[in-house]
Coordinates of C-alpha atoms in Angstrom, one line a residue:
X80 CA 220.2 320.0 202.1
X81 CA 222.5 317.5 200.2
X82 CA 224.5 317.2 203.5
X83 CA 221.5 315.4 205.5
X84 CA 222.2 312.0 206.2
X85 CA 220.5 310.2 208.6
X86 CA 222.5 308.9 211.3
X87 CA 221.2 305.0 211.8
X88 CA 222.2 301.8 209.7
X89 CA 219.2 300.1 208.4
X90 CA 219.8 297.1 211.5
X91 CA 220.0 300.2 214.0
X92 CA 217.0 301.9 212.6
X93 CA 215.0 298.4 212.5
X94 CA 215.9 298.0 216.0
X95 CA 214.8 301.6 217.1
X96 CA 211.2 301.3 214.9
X97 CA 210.9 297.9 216.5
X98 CA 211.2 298.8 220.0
X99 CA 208.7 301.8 219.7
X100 CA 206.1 299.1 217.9
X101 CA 206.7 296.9 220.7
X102 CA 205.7 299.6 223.2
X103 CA 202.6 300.4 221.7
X104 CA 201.4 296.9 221.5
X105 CA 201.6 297.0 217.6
X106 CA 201.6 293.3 217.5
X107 CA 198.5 292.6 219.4
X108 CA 196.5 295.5 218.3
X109 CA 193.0 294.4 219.6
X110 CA 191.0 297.3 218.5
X111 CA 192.0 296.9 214.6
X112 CA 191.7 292.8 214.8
X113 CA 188.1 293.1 216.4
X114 CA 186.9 295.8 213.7
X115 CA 189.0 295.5 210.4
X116 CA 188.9 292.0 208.4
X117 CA 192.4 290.9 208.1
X118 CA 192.4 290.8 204.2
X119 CA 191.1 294.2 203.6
X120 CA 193.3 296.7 201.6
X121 CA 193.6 300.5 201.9
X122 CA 195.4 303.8 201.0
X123 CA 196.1 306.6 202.9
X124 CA 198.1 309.8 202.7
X125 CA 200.4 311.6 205.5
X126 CA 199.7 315.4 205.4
X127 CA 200.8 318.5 206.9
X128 CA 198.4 319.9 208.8
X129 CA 200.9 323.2 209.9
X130 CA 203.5 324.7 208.3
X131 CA 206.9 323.6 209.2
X132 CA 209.7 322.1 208.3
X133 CA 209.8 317.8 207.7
X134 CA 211.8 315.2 209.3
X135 CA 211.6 311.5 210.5
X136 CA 210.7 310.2 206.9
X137 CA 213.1 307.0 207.0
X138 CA 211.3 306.1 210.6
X139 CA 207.5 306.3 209.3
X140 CA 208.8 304.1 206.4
X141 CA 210.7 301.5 208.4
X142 CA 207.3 301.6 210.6
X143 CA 204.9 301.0 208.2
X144 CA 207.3 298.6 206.0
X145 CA 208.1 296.2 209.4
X146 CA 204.2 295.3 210.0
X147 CA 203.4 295.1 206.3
X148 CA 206.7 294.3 204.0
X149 CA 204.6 294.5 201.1
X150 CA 203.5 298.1 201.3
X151 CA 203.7 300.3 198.6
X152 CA 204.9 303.8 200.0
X153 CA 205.3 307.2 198.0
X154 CA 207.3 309.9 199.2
X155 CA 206.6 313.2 198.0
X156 CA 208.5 315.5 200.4
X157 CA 211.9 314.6 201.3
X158 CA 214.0 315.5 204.8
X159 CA 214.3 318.8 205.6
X160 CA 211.5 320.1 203.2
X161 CA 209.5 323.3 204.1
X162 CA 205.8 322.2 204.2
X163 CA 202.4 323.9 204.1
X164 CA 199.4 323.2 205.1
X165 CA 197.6 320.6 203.1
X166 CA 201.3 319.2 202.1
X167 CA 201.2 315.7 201.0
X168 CA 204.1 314.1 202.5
X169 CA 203.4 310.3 202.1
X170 CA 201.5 308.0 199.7
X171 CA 200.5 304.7 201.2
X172 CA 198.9 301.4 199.9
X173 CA 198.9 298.2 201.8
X174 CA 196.9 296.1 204.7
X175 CA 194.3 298.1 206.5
X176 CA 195.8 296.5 209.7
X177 CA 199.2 297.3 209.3
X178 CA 198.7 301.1 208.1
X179 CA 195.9 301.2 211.5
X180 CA 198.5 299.8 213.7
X181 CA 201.5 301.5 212.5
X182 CA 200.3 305.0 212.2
X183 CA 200.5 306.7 215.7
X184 CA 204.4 305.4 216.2
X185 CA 205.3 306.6 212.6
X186 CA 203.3 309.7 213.5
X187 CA 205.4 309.7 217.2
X188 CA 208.5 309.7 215.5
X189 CA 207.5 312.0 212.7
X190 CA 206.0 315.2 214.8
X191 CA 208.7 315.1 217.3
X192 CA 211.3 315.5 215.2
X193 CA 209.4 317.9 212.3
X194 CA 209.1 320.2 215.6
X195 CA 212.5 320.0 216.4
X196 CA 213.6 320.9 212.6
X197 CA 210.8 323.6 212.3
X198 CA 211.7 325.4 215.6
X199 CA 215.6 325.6 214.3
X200 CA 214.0 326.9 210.6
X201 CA 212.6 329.3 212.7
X202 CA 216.0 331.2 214.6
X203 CA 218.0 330.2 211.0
X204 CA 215.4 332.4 209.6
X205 CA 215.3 335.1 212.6
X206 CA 219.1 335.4 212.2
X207 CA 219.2 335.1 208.0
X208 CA 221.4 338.2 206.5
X209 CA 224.2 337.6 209.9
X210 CA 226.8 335.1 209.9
X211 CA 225.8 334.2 213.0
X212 CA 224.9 329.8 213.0
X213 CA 221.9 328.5 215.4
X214 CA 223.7 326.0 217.2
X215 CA 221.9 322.9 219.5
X216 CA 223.0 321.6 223.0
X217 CA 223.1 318.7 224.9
X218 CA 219.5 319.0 226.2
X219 CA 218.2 316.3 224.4
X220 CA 215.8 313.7 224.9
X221 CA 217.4 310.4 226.4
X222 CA 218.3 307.7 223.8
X223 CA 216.8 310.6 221.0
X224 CA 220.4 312.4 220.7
X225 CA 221.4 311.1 217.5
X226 CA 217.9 311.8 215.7
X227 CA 217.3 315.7 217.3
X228 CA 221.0 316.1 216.1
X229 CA 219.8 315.1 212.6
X230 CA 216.5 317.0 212.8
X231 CA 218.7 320.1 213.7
X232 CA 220.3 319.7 210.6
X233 CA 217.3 318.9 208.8
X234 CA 216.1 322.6 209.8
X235 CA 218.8 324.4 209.2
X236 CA 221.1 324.3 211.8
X237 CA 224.5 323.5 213.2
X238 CA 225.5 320.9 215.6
X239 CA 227.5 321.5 218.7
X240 CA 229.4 319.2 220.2
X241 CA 227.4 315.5 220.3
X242 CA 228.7 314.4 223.8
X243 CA 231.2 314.7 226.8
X244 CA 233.5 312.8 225.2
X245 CA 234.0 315.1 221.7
X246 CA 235.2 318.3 222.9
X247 CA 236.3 320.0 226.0
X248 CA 233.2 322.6 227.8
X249 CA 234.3 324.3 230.7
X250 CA 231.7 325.3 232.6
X251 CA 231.3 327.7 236.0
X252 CA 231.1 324.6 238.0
X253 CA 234.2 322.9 236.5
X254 CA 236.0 326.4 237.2
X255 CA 235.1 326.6 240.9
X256 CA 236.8 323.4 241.3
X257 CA 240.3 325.4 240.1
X258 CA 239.5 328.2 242.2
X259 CA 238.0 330.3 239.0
X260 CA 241.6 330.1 237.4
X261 CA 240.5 330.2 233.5
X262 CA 244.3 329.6 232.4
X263 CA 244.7 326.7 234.7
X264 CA 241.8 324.9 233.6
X265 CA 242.5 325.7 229.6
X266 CA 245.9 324.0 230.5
X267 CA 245.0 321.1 232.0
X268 CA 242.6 320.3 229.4
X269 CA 245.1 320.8 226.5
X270 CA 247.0 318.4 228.2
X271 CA 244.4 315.7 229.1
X272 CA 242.3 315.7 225.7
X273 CA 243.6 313.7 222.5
X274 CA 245.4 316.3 219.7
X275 CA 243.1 318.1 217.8
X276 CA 240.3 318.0 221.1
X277 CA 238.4 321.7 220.6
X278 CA 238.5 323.5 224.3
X279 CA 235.8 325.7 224.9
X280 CA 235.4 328.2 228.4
X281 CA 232.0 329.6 229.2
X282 CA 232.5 333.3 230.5
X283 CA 230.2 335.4 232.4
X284 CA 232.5 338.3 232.8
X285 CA 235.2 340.0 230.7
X286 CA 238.2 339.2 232.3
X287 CA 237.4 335.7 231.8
X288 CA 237.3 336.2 228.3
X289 CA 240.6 338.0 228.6
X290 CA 242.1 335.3 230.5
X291 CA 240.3 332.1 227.9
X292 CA 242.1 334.1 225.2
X293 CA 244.9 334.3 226.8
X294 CA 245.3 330.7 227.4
X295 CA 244.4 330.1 223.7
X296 CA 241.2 328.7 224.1
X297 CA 239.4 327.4 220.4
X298 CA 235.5 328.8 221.8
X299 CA 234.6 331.1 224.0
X300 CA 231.2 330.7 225.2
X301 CA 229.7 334.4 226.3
X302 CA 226.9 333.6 229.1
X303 CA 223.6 335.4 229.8
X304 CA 225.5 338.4 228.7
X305 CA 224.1 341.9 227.7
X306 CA 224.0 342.7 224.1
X307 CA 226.2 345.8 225.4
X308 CA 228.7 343.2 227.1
X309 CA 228.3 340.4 224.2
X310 CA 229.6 343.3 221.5
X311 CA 232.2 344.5 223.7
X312 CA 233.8 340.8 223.8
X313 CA 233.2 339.4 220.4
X314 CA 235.5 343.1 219.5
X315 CA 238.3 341.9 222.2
X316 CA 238.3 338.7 221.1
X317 CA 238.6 340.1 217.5
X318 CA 238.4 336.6 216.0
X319 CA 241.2 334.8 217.8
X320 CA 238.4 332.2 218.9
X321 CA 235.1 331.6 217.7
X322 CA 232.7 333.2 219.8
X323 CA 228.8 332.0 220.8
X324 CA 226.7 333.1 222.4
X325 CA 224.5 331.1 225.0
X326 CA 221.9 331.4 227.8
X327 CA 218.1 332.4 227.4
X328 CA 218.1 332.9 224.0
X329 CA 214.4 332.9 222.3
X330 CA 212.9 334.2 219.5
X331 CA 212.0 337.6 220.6
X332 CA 216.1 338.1 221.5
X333 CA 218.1 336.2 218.8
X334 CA 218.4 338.9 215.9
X335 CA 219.8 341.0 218.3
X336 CA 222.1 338.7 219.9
X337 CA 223.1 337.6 216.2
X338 CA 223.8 341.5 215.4
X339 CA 226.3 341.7 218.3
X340 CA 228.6 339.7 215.8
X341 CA 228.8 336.3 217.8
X342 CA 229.9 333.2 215.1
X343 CA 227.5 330.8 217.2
X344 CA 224.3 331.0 219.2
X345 CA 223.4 327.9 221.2
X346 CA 219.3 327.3 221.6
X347 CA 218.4 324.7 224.2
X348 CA 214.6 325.5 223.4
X349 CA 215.3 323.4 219.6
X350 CA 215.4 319.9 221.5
X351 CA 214.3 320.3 225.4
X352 CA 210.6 322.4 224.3
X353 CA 210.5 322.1 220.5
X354 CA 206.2 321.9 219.9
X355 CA 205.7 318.7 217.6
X356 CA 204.5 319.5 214.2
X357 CA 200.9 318.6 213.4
X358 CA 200.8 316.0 210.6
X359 CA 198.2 313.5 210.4
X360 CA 197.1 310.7 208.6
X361 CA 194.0 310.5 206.0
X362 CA 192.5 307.4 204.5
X363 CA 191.2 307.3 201.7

């Protein structure tokens, strides 16, 4: 996991944490003001309820740290760490009020995006022992792409192209406006990208592949394919291009897609219906 680095500056990450407090009302909680006395200390711990796989630990901190500065916070699992049930993941000591108020939007932040790193530990782990990588897709959460990019990573994975403007993806409905001419659209995007731009065709049929490789395409994306048809590609294309495989991948299908010898298998499922993991918080 050394690679993991989280993808905010401590002024973005403020800002983010911020937001979220301010949409729960953090700073006019009127249930904790009417019942806890504003001097009153405590200590609770962050636990794993599940197993899974952790991320979000730099959010919860920012959370609890911006409505009591003077917390003192432990951290006993780091990033990316495989947890049990019963896992402690955080140590805290500070105002009753703040650790009240903040918990639900650390815990927001913190089960959303464990989900997301435990789903991906999941089809790493389904497709161990292949070369196969678990790759993620656009189908993020609005304003979220940045942190389910990093929780991807966090569990394992690879990530695919961030946005429109990183790499070239031509799609079926980007080829109809070519008239289905593979070559012609390879072209013009060679052409139009900066130097160095990766161009990728999605291919539902053989002689599409033919014709991406052909037109050197870098990726060639094999769509809701057959394991028969998948096999029969990734041997024509012989590793001129990276292949990768995409299009109702799940659990139940993705050893089998990885044995067909496919470099990269994209899963929408890790960020568009990742479950959150259950963590909680206990106090002491």
């Amino acid at each position: 996991m050394g690679m993991l680095r989280f993808p905010y500056s401590q002024a973005e990450l403020h800002a983010l944490v911020k937001s979220a407090l301010d949409e729960d009302g953090a700073f006019n909680d009127l249930t904790t003001i009417a019942t806890v006395v504003s001097d009153r200390h405590a200590r609770g711990r962050l636990v794993a309820r599940a197993p899974g796989v952790l991320c979000g630990i730099p959010l919860a901190l920012e959370t609890f740290r911006t409505l009591d500065p003077k917390v003192t916070m432990r951290v006993d699992c780091e990033d990316g760490a495989r947890l049990e049930p019963g896992d402690s993941v955080l140590y805290l000591s500070g105002h009753a009020r703040a650790l009240l108020t903040a918990e639900r939007v650390a815990l927001n932040f913190m089960q959303r995006l464990s989900g997301v790193a435990s789903a991906t530990a999941r089809y790493v782990d389904a497709v161990r022992g292949t070369h196969a990588k678990i790759l993620d897709t656009r189908k993020t959460t609005p304003g979220w792409r940045l942190l389910e990019k990093y929780a991807v990573r966090a569990g394992g994975g690879t990530n695919h192209r961030l946005n429109l403007s990183t790499a070239v993806l031509i799609k079926d409905n980007h080829l109809a406006s070519v008239d289905g001419d593979v070559g012609l659209a390879v072209y013009r995007a060679r052409d139009l990208a900066p130097p160095g731009t990766k161009v990728e065709v999605e291919c539902e049929r053989i002689e599409q592949v033919q014709a991406a490789l052909e037109a050197r395409a870098d990726i060639i994306m094999l769509d809701n394919m057959s394991t028969a048809q998948m096999k029969e590609c990734v041997e024509l294309v012989a590793g001129r291009a990276i292949t990768e495989a995409s299009g109702g991948v799940n659990l139940d299908s993705v050893r089998a897609i990885a044995e067909t010898g496919v470099d990269w298998i994209s899963v929408g499922a890790l960020t568009h219906s990742a479950p959150a993991l259950d963590l909680a918080l206990d106090f002491e």
